[in-house]
XYZ file of N, CA and C in Angstrom:
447
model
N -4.691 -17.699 17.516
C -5.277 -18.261 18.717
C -6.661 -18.886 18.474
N -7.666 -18.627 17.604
C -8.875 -18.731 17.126
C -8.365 -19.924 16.603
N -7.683 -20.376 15.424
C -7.391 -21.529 14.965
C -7.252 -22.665 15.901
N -6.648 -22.004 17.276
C -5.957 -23.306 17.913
C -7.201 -23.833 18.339
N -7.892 -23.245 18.867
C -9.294 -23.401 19.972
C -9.962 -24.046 19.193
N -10.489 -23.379 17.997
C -11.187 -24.251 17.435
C -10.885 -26.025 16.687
N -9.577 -26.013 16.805
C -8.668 -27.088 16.528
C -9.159 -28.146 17.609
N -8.797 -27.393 19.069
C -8.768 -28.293 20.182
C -10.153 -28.472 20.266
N -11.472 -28.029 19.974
C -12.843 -28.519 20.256
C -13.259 -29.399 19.267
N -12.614 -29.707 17.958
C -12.616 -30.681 17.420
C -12.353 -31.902 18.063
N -10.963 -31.549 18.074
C -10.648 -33.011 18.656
C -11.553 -33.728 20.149
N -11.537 -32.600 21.095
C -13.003 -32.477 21.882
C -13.892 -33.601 21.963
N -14.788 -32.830 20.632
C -15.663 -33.293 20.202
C -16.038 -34.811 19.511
N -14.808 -35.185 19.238
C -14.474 -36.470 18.304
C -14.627 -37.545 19.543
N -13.710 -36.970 20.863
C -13.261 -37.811 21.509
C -14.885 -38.158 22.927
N -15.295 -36.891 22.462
C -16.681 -36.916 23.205
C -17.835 -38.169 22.894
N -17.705 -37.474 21.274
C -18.944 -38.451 20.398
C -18.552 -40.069 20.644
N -16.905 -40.489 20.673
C -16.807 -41.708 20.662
C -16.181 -41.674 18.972
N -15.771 -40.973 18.207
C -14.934 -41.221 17.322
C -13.376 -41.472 17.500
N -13.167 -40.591 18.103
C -11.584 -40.806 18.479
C -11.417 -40.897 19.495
N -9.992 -42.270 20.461
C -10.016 -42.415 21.273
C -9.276 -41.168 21.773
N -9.130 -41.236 23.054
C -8.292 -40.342 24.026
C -6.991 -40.411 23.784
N -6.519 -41.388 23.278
C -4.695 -41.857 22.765
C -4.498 -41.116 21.773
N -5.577 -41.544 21.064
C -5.212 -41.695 19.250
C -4.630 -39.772 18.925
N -3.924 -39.869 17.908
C -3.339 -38.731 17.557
C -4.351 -38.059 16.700
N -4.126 -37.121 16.239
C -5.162 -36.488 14.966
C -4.470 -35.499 14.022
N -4.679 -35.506 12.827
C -4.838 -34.197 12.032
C -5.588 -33.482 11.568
N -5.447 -32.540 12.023
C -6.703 -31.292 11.167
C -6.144 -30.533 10.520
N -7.005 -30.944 8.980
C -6.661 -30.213 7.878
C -7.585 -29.000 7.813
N -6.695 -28.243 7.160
C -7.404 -26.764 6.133
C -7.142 -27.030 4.815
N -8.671 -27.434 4.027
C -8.866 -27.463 2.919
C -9.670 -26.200 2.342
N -9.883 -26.409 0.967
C -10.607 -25.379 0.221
C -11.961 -25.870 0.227
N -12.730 -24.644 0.304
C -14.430 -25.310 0.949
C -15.042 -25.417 -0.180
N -14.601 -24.438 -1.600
C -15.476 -24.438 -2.705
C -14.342 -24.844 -3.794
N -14.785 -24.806 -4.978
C -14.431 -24.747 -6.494
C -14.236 -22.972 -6.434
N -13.212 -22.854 -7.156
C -13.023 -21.686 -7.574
C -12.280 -21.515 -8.626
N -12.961 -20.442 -9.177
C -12.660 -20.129 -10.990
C -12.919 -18.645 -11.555
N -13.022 -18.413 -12.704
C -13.177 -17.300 -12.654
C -14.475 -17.104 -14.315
N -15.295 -16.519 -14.507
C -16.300 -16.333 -16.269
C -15.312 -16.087 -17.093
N -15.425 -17.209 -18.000
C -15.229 -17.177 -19.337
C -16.251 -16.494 -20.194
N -15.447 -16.806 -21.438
C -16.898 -16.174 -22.662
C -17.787 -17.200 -22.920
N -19.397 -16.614 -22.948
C -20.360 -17.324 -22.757
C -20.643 -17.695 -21.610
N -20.258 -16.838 -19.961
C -20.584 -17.162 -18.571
C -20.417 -18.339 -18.453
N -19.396 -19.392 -18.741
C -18.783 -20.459 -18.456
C -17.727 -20.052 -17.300
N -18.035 -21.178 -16.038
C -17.045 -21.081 -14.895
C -15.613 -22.266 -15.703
N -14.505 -21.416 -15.336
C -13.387 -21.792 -15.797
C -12.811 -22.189 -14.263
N -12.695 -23.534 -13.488
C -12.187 -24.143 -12.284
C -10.475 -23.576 -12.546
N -9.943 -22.823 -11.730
C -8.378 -22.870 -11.304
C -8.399 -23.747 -10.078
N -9.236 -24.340 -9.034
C -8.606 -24.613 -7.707
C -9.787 -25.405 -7.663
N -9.294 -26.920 -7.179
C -10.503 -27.429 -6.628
C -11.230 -27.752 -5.712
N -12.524 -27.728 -5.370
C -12.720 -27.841 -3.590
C -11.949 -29.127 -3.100
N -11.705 -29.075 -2.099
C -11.014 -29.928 -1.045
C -9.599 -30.155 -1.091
N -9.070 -29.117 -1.991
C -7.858 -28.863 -2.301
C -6.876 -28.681 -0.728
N -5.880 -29.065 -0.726
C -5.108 -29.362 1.357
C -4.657 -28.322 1.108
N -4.940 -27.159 2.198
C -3.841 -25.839 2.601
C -3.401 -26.111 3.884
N -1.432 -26.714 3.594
C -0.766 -26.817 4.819
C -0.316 -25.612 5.691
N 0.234 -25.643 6.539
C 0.876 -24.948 7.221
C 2.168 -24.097 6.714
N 2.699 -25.388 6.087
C 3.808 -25.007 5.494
C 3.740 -24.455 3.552
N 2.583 -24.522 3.398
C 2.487 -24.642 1.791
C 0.875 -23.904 1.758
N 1.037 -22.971 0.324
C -0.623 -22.436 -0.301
C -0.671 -23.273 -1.174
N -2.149 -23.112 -1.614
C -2.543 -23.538 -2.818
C -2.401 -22.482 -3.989
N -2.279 -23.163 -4.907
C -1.789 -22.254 -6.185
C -1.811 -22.836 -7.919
N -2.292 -22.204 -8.638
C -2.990 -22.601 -9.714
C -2.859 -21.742 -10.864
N -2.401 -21.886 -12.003
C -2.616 -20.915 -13.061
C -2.876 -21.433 -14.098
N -3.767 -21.123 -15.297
C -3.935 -21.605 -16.375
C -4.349 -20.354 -17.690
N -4.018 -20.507 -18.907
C -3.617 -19.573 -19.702
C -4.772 -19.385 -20.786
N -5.635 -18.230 -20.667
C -6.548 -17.644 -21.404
C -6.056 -16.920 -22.823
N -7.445 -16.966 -23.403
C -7.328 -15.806 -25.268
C -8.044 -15.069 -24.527
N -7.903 -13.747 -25.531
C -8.848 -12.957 -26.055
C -10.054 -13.775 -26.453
N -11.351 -13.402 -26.888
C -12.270 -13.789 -26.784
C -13.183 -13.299 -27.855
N -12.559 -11.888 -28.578
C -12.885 -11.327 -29.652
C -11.820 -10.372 -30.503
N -12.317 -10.086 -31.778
C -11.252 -9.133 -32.057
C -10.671 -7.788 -31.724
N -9.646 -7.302 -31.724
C -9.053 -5.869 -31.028
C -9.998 -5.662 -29.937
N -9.857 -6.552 -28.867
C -10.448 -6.949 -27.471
C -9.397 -6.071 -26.845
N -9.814 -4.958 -26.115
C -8.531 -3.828 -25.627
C -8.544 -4.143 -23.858
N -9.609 -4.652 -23.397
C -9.846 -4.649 -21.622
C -10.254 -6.413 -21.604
N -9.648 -6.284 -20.542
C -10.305 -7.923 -20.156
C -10.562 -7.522 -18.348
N -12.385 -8.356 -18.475
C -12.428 -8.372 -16.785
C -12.184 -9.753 -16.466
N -11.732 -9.999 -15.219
C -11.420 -10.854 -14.526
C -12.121 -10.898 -13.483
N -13.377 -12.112 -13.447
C -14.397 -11.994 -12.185
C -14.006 -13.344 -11.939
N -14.134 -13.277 -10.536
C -13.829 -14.674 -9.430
C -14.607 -15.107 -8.880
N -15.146 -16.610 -9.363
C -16.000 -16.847 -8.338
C -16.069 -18.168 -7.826
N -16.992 -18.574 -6.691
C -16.823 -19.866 -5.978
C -18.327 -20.859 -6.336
N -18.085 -21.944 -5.929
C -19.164 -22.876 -6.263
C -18.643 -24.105 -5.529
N -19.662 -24.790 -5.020
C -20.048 -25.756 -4.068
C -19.943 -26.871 -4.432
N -20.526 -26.810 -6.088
C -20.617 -28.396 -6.599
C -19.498 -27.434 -7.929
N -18.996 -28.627 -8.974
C -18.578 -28.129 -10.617
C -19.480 -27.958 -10.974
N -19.527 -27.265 -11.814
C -20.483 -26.244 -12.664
C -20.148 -26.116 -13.938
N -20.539 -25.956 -14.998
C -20.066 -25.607 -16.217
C -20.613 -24.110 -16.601
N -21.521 -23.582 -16.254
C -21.941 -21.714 -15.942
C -21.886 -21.294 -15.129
N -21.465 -20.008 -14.812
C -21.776 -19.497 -13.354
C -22.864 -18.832 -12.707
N -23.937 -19.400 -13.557
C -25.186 -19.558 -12.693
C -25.328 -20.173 -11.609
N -25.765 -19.657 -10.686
C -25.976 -20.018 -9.132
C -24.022 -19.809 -8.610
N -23.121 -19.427 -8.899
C -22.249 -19.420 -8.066
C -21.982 -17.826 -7.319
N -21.069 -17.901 -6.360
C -21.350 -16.545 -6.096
C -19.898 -15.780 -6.199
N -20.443 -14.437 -6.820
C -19.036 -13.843 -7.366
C -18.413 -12.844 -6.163
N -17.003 -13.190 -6.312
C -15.813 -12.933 -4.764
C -15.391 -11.919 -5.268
N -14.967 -11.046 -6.655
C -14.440 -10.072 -6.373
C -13.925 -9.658 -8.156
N -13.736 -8.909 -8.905
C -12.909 -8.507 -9.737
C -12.094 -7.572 -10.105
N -11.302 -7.439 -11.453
C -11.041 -6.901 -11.766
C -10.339 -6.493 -13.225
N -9.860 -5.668 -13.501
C -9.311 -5.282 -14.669
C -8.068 -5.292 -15.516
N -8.020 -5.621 -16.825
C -6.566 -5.387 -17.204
C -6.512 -4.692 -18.897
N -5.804 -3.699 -19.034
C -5.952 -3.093 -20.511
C -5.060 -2.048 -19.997
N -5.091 -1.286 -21.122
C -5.698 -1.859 -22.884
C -4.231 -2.575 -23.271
N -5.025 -3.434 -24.099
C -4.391 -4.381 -24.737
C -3.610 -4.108 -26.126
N -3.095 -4.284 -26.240
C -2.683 -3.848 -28.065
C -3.584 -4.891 -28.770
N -4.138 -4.365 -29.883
C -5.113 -4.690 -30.972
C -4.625 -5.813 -31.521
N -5.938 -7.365 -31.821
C -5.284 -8.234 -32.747
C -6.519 -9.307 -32.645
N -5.776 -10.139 -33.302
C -7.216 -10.788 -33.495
C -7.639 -11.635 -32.631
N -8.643 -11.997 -32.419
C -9.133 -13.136 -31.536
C -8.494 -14.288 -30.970
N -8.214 -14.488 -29.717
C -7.045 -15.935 -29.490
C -5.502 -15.619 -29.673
N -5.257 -14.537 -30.437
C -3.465 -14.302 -30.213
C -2.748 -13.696 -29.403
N -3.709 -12.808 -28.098
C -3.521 -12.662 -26.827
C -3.539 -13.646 -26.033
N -2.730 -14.147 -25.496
C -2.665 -14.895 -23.785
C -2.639 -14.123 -22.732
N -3.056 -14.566 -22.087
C -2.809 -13.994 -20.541
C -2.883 -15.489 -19.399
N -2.071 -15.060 -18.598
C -2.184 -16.290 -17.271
C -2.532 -15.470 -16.357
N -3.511 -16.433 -15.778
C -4.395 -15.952 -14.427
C -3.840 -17.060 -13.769
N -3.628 -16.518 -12.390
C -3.337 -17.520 -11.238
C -3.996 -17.242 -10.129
N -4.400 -18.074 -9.474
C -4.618 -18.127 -8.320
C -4.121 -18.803 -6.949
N -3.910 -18.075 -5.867
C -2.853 -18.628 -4.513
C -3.713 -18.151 -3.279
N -3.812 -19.297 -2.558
C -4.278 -19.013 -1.519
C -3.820 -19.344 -0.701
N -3.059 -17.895 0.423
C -2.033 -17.698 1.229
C -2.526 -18.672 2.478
N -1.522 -18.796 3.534
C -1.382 -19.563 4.943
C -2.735 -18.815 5.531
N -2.865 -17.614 5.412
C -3.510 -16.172 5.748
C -5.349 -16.465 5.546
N -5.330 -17.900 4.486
C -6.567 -17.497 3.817
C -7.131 -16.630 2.961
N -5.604 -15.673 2.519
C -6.036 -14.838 1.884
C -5.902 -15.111 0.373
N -6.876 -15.162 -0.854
C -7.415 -15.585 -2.172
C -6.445 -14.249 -3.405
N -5.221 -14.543 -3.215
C -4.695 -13.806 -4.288
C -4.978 -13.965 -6.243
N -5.730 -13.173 -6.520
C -5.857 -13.343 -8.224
C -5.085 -12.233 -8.765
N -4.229 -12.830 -9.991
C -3.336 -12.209 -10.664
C -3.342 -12.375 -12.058
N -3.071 -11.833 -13.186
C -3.493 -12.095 -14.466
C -2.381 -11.034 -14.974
N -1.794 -11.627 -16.041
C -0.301 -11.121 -16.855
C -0.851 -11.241 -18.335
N -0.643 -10.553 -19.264
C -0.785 -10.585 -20.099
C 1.095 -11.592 -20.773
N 0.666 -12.164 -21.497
C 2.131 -13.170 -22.155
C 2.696 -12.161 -23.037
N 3.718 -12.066 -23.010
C 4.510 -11.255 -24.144
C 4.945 -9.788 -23.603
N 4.328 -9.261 -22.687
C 3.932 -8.239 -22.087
C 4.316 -7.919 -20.944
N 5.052 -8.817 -20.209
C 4.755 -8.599 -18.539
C 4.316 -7.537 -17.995
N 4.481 -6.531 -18.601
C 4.128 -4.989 -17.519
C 2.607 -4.675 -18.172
N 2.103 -5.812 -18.721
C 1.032 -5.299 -18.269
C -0.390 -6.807 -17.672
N -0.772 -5.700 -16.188
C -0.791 -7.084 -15.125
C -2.067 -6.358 -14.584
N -2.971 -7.512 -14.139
C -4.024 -6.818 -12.763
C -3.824 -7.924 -11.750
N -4.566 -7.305 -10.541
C -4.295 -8.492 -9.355
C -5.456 -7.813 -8.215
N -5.743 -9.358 -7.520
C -6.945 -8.280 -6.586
C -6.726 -9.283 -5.734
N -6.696 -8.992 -4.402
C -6.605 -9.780 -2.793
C -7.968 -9.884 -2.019
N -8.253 -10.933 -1.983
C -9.604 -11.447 -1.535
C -9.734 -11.980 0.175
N -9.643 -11.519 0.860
C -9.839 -11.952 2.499
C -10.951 -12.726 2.795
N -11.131 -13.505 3.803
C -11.914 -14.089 3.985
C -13.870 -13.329 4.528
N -13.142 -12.110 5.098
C -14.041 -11.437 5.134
C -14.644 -10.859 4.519
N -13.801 -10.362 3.148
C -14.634 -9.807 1.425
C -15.570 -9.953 1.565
């Protein structure tokens, strides 16, 4: 109900200011407000989703891309999420949404672990992160991010 209202004072408002006539039809989109990614090694922001990305009605947004290890017999990997306004190449100045964990890993060398992290962001608004280790499936972390987090 909140969605609709605020839907209809848009259009409102458009038709108030003199942007849109009284005829004319409209769409209002739900896009993604930031960049979102998650620290790499060396506090490099790694972008999965980009701002202004369209979340329909009928459809989330959704994104995965496939990480190493980062050192040798690397047994835990954290997974921190965070957002940013402009691209960034550090995640200095961005602000961090939430993490979490995945291990232990079986031992090996640097880069011959994969894992895919994805990210989906439900009808709900709600910021699902998930991370699988490749080769492995059962072993997984995942953390649900609300808008209110």
């Amino acid at each position: 109900p909140a969605t609709i209202v605020a839907q209809g004072a848009a259009i409102y408002a458009a038709q108030y200011c003199g942007i849109m006539g009284e005829r004319e039809t409209s769409k209002i989109l739900d896009i993604v407000s930031h960049f979102l990614g998650i620290e790499t090694y060396g506090r490099e922001f790694s972008k999965l989703i980009d701002k202004g990305t369209d979340l329909t009605v009928d459809k989330s947004a959704r994104a995965t891309k496939t990480y190493q290890t980062a050192v040798d017999n690397q047994e835990w990997i954290r997974i921190t999420i965070f957002q940013s306004p402009d691209e960034i190449k550090y995640i200095t100045g961005a602000v961090c949404l939430g993490e979490f964990e995945m291990g232990p890993i079986p031992k090996a060398r640097a880069g011959e672990k994969k894992i895919d992290v994805t990210f989906e962001i439900t009808n709900e608004n709600l910021l699902k992160g998930n991370a699988v280790l490749k080769d492995e499936s059962e072993l997984k972390g995942q953390i649900e991010i609300s808008r209110s987090a």
